[in-house]
Amino acid sequence: MIAIFKDILNLMVDRHEKIIIFDFDGTLADTLEVVISITNDLAADFGYSPTTATDLQQLQNLNSWQIIKLSNISLFKIPKLLRRVQQELQNNLGSISLFPGIPEALNDLKNQGCQLSIITSNSPSNVEFVLNRHGVLALFDNLNSESTLFGKHRIINRLLKQQNIPKHQAVYVGDETRDITAAHKSKIKSIAVTWGFNSANVLAKYKPDFMMNQPQDLPPTIASIFPIN
């Protein structure tokens, strides 16, 4: 009887929807050039040096803490800086596009029966505008926006609890080392993409479960993680 009860519980768990959680900037949307331009314009206000092309190559091989330390910006100023960047992005939304292949990949993932979610420090209105302009907003089940650089694991945990989804049926997709770290802290699988901010070199050092170089690889990779029974 106990064995039968356990089998029933396992079947109930297996019916839980799979969830793919995405970072937005650098993972779904190509915002790097615009964000660099905005942060350079704000450099004098926040007391850090503008980023040159040479600087950018160096920064892409560093984690977020190293970048903050190198910039000498006060941790207390970061929330205000994030808000200012969000505000300035509103004036540049027309120049922001999803990476080639992302819309198709998202549609394929939805057809696989996955729930799609976003966790971002960008504003909901900015994210919704870009997704809607590319015809994929309706594919997402929820959007979680909080101005935090290092608390994404808490948002992941809260989201999974709200949606009643076991951690083994969740995957986090991001382009930065802090995304991999967040997935590790939440004990869910991580996919690091190399078309965003951090270089493949530094991403590999953080040991994501998977790394990929093009959006077209997302659907087959997710299918291998969650095979159809």
Coordinates of N, CA, C and O in Angstrom, one line a residue, residues 117-187:
S117 N 8.7 32.1 -18.2 CA 8.7 33.2 -17.2 C 10.0 34.1 -17.4 O 10.9 33.6 -18.0
I118 N 9.9 35.3 -16.9 CA 11.0 36.2 -16.9 C 11.3 36.8 -15.5 O 10.4 37.1 -14.8
I119 N 12.6 36.8 -15.2 CA 13.1 37.5 -14.0 C 14.1 38.6 -14.5 O 15.1 38.2 -15.1
T120 N 13.8 39.8 -14.1 CA 14.6 40.9 -14.7 C 14.7 42.1 -13.7 O 13.8 42.3 -12.9
S121 N 15.8 42.8 -13.9 CA 15.9 44.1 -13.1 C 15.4 45.3 -14.0 O 15.3 46.4 -13.5
N122 N 15.0 45.0 -15.2 CA 14.4 46.0 -16.1 C 13.0 46.2 -15.7 O 12.4 45.4 -14.9
S123 N 12.4 47.3 -16.1 CA 11.0 47.6 -15.7 C 10.0 46.8 -16.5 O 10.2 46.4 -17.7
P124 N 8.9 46.4 -15.9 CA 7.9 45.6 -16.6 C 7.4 46.3 -17.9 O 7.2 45.6 -18.9
S125 N 7.2 47.6 -17.9 CA 6.7 48.3 -19.1 C 7.7 48.2 -20.2 O 7.4 48.0 -21.4
N126 N 9.0 48.3 -19.9 CA 10.1 48.2 -21.0 C 10.0 46.8 -21.6 O 10.1 46.6 -22.8
V127 N 10.0 45.8 -20.7 CA 10.0 44.4 -21.2 C 8.8 44.1 -22.0 O 8.9 43.5 -23.1
E128 N 7.6 44.5 -21.5 CA 6.4 44.2 -22.2 C 6.4 44.8 -23.6 O 5.9 44.3 -24.5
F129 N 6.9 46.1 -23.6 CA 6.9 46.8 -24.9 C 7.7 46.0 -26.0 O 7.3 45.8 -27.1
V130 N 8.9 45.6 -25.6 CA 9.8 44.9 -26.5 C 9.2 43.5 -26.9 O 9.2 43.2 -28.1
L131 N 8.7 42.8 -25.9 CA 8.1 41.5 -26.2 C 6.9 41.6 -27.1 O 6.7 40.9 -28.1
N132 N 6.0 42.6 -26.8 CA 4.8 42.8 -27.6 C 5.2 43.2 -29.1 O 4.5 42.8 -30.0
R133 N 6.2 44.1 -29.2 CA 6.6 44.5 -30.5 C 7.1 43.4 -31.4 O 7.0 43.4 -32.6
H134 N 7.6 42.3 -30.8 CA 8.0 41.1 -31.5 C 7.0 40.0 -31.5 O 7.3 38.9 -31.9
G135 N 5.8 40.3 -31.0 CA 4.7 39.3 -31.0 C 4.9 38.1 -30.1 O 4.3 37.0 -30.4
V136 N 5.6 38.2 -29.0 CA 5.8 37.0 -28.2 C 5.4 37.3 -26.7 O 5.5 36.4 -25.9
L137 N 4.8 38.4 -26.4 CA 4.4 38.7 -25.1 C 3.4 37.7 -24.5 O 3.5 37.3 -23.4
A138 N 2.5 37.3 -25.3 CA 1.4 36.3 -24.9 C 2.0 34.9 -24.6 O 1.3 34.1 -23.9
L139 N 3.2 34.7 -25.0 CA 3.8 33.4 -24.7 C 4.3 33.2 -23.2 O 4.4 32.1 -22.7
F140 N 4.4 34.4 -22.6 CA 4.9 34.3 -21.2 C 3.8 34.3 -20.2 O 2.8 35.0 -20.3
D141 N 4.0 33.4 -19.2 CA 3.0 33.2 -18.1 C 3.1 34.3 -17.0 O 2.1 34.6 -16.4
N142 N 4.3 34.7 -16.8 CA 4.5 35.8 -15.8 C 5.8 36.5 -16.0 O 6.7 36.0 -16.6
L143 N 5.9 37.7 -15.5 CA 7.0 38.6 -15.5 C 7.3 39.1 -14.1 O 6.5 39.7 -13.5
N144 N 8.6 38.9 -13.7 CA 9.0 39.3 -12.3 C 10.1 40.3 -12.5 O 11.2 40.0 -13.0
S145 N 9.8 41.5 -12.0 CA 10.7 42.6 -12.1 C 11.1 43.2 -10.7 O 10.2 43.6 -10.0
E146 N 12.4 43.1 -10.4 CA 12.9 43.7 -9.2 C 14.2 44.2 -9.4 O 15.1 43.7 -10.1
S147 N 14.5 45.4 -8.8 CA 15.8 46.1 -9.0 C 16.8 45.5 -8.1 O 17.2 46.0 -7.0
T148 N 17.3 44.3 -8.4 CA 18.3 43.6 -7.6 C 19.3 43.0 -8.6 O 19.0 42.5 -9.6
L149 N 20.6 43.1 -8.1 CA 21.7 42.4 -8.9 C 22.0 41.0 -8.4 O 22.4 40.1 -9.2
F150 N 21.8 40.8 -7.1 CA 22.3 39.6 -6.5 C 21.2 38.8 -5.8 O 21.5 37.9 -5.0
G151 N 20.0 39.1 -6.0 CA 18.9 38.4 -5.2 C 18.0 37.6 -6.1 O 16.9 37.2 -5.7
K152 N 18.4 37.2 -7.3 CA 17.6 36.5 -8.2 C 17.2 35.1 -7.7 O 16.1 34.7 -8.0
H153 N 18.0 34.5 -6.9 CA 17.7 33.2 -6.4 C 16.4 33.3 -5.5 O 15.6 32.3 -5.5
R154 N 16.3 34.4 -4.8 CA 15.1 34.5 -3.9 C 13.8 34.6 -4.8 O 12.8 34.1 -4.4
I155 N 14.0 35.4 -5.9 CA 12.8 35.5 -6.8 C 12.5 34.2 -7.4 O 11.3 33.8 -7.5
I156 N 13.5 33.4 -7.8 CA 13.3 32.1 -8.4 C 12.5 31.2 -7.4 O 11.5 30.6 -7.7
N157 N 13.0 31.2 -6.1 CA 12.4 30.3 -5.1 C 10.9 30.7 -4.8 O 10.1 29.9 -4.7
R158 N 10.7 32.0 -4.8 CA 9.3 32.5 -4.6 C 8.4 32.1 -5.8 O 7.3 31.7 -5.6
L159 N 8.9 32.3 -7.0 CA 8.2 32.0 -8.2 C 7.8 30.5 -8.2 O 6.6 30.1 -8.5
L160 N 8.7 29.6 -7.9 CA 8.5 28.2 -7.9 C 7.4 27.8 -6.9 O 6.6 26.9 -7.1
K161 N 7.5 28.4 -5.7 CA 6.6 28.2 -4.6 C 5.2 28.6 -5.0 O 4.2 27.9 -4.8
Q162 N 5.1 29.8 -5.6 CA 3.8 30.3 -6.1 C 3.2 29.5 -7.1 O 1.9 29.2 -7.1
Q163 N 4.0 29.0 -8.1 CA 3.5 28.1 -9.2 C 3.4 26.7 -8.8 O 3.0 25.9 -9.6
N164 N 3.9 26.3 -7.6 CA 3.8 24.9 -7.2 C 4.6 24.0 -8.1 O 4.1 22.9 -8.5
I165 N 5.8 24.4 -8.5 CA 6.6 23.7 -9.5 C 7.8 23.2 -8.7 O 8.6 24.0 -8.1
P166 N 8.1 21.9 -8.8 CA 9.3 21.3 -8.1 C 10.6 21.9 -8.8 O 10.6 22.1 -10.0
K167 N 11.6 22.0 -8.0 CA 12.9 22.5 -8.6 C 13.5 21.7 -9.7 O 14.1 22.2 -10.6
H168 N 13.2 20.4 -9.7 CA 13.8 19.5 -10.7 C 13.1 19.7 -12.1 O 13.5 19.2 -13.1
Q169 N 12.0 20.5 -12.1 CA 11.3 20.8 -13.3 C 11.4 22.3 -13.7 O 10.6 22.8 -14.4
A170 N 12.5 22.9 -13.2 CA 12.7 24.3 -13.6 C 14.1 24.5 -14.1 O 15.1 23.8 -13.7
V171 N 14.3 25.4 -15.1 CA 15.5 25.7 -15.7 C 15.6 27.3 -15.8 O 14.7 27.9 -16.1
Y172 N 16.8 27.8 -15.4 CA 17.0 29.2 -15.6 C 18.0 29.5 -16.7 O 19.1 28.8 -16.8
V173 N 17.7 30.4 -17.6 CA 18.5 30.8 -18.7 C 19.0 32.2 -18.6 O 18.2 33.1 -18.5
G174 N 20.3 32.4 -18.7 CA 20.8 33.7 -18.5 C 22.2 33.9 -19.2 O 22.8 32.9 -19.6
D175 N 22.6 35.1 -19.3 CA 23.8 35.4 -20.1 C 25.0 35.9 -19.2 O 26.1 36.2 -19.7
E176 N 24.8 35.9 -17.9 CA 25.8 36.4 -16.9 C 26.1 35.4 -15.9 O 25.3 34.5 -15.6
T177 N 27.3 35.6 -15.3 CA 27.7 34.6 -14.2 C 26.8 34.7 -13.0 O 26.5 33.6 -12.4
R178 N 26.2 35.8 -12.8 CA 25.3 35.9 -11.6 C 24.0 35.1 -11.9 O 23.3 34.7 -10.9
D179 N 23.6 34.9 -13.1 CA 22.5 34.1 -13.5 C 22.8 32.6 -13.1 O 21.9 31.9 -12.6
I180 N 24.0 32.2 -13.4 CA 24.4 30.8 -13.1 C 24.4 30.6 -11.6 O 23.9 29.6 -11.0
T181 N 25.0 31.6 -10.9 CA 25.0 31.6 -9.4 C 23.6 31.5 -8.8 O 23.4 30.7 -7.9
A182 N 22.7 32.3 -9.4 CA 21.3 32.3 -8.8 C 20.7 30.9 -9.0 O 20.0 30.4 -8.1
A183 N 20.9 30.3 -10.2 CA 20.4 28.9 -10.4 C 21.0 27.9 -9.5 O 20.3 27.1 -8.9
H184 N 22.3 28.0 -9.2 CA 22.9 27.1 -8.3 C 22.4 27.3 -6.9 O 22.1 26.3 -6.2
K185 N 22.2 28.5 -6.5 CA 21.7 28.8 -5.1 C 20.2 28.2 -5.0 O 19.8 27.8 -3.9
S186 N 19.5 28.3 -6.1 CA 18.1 27.8 -6.0 C 18.0 26.3 -6.3 O 16.9 25.7 -6.2
K187 N 19.2 25.7 -6.6 CA 19.2 24.2 -6.9 C 18.4 23.8 -8.0 O 17.6 22.8 -8.0

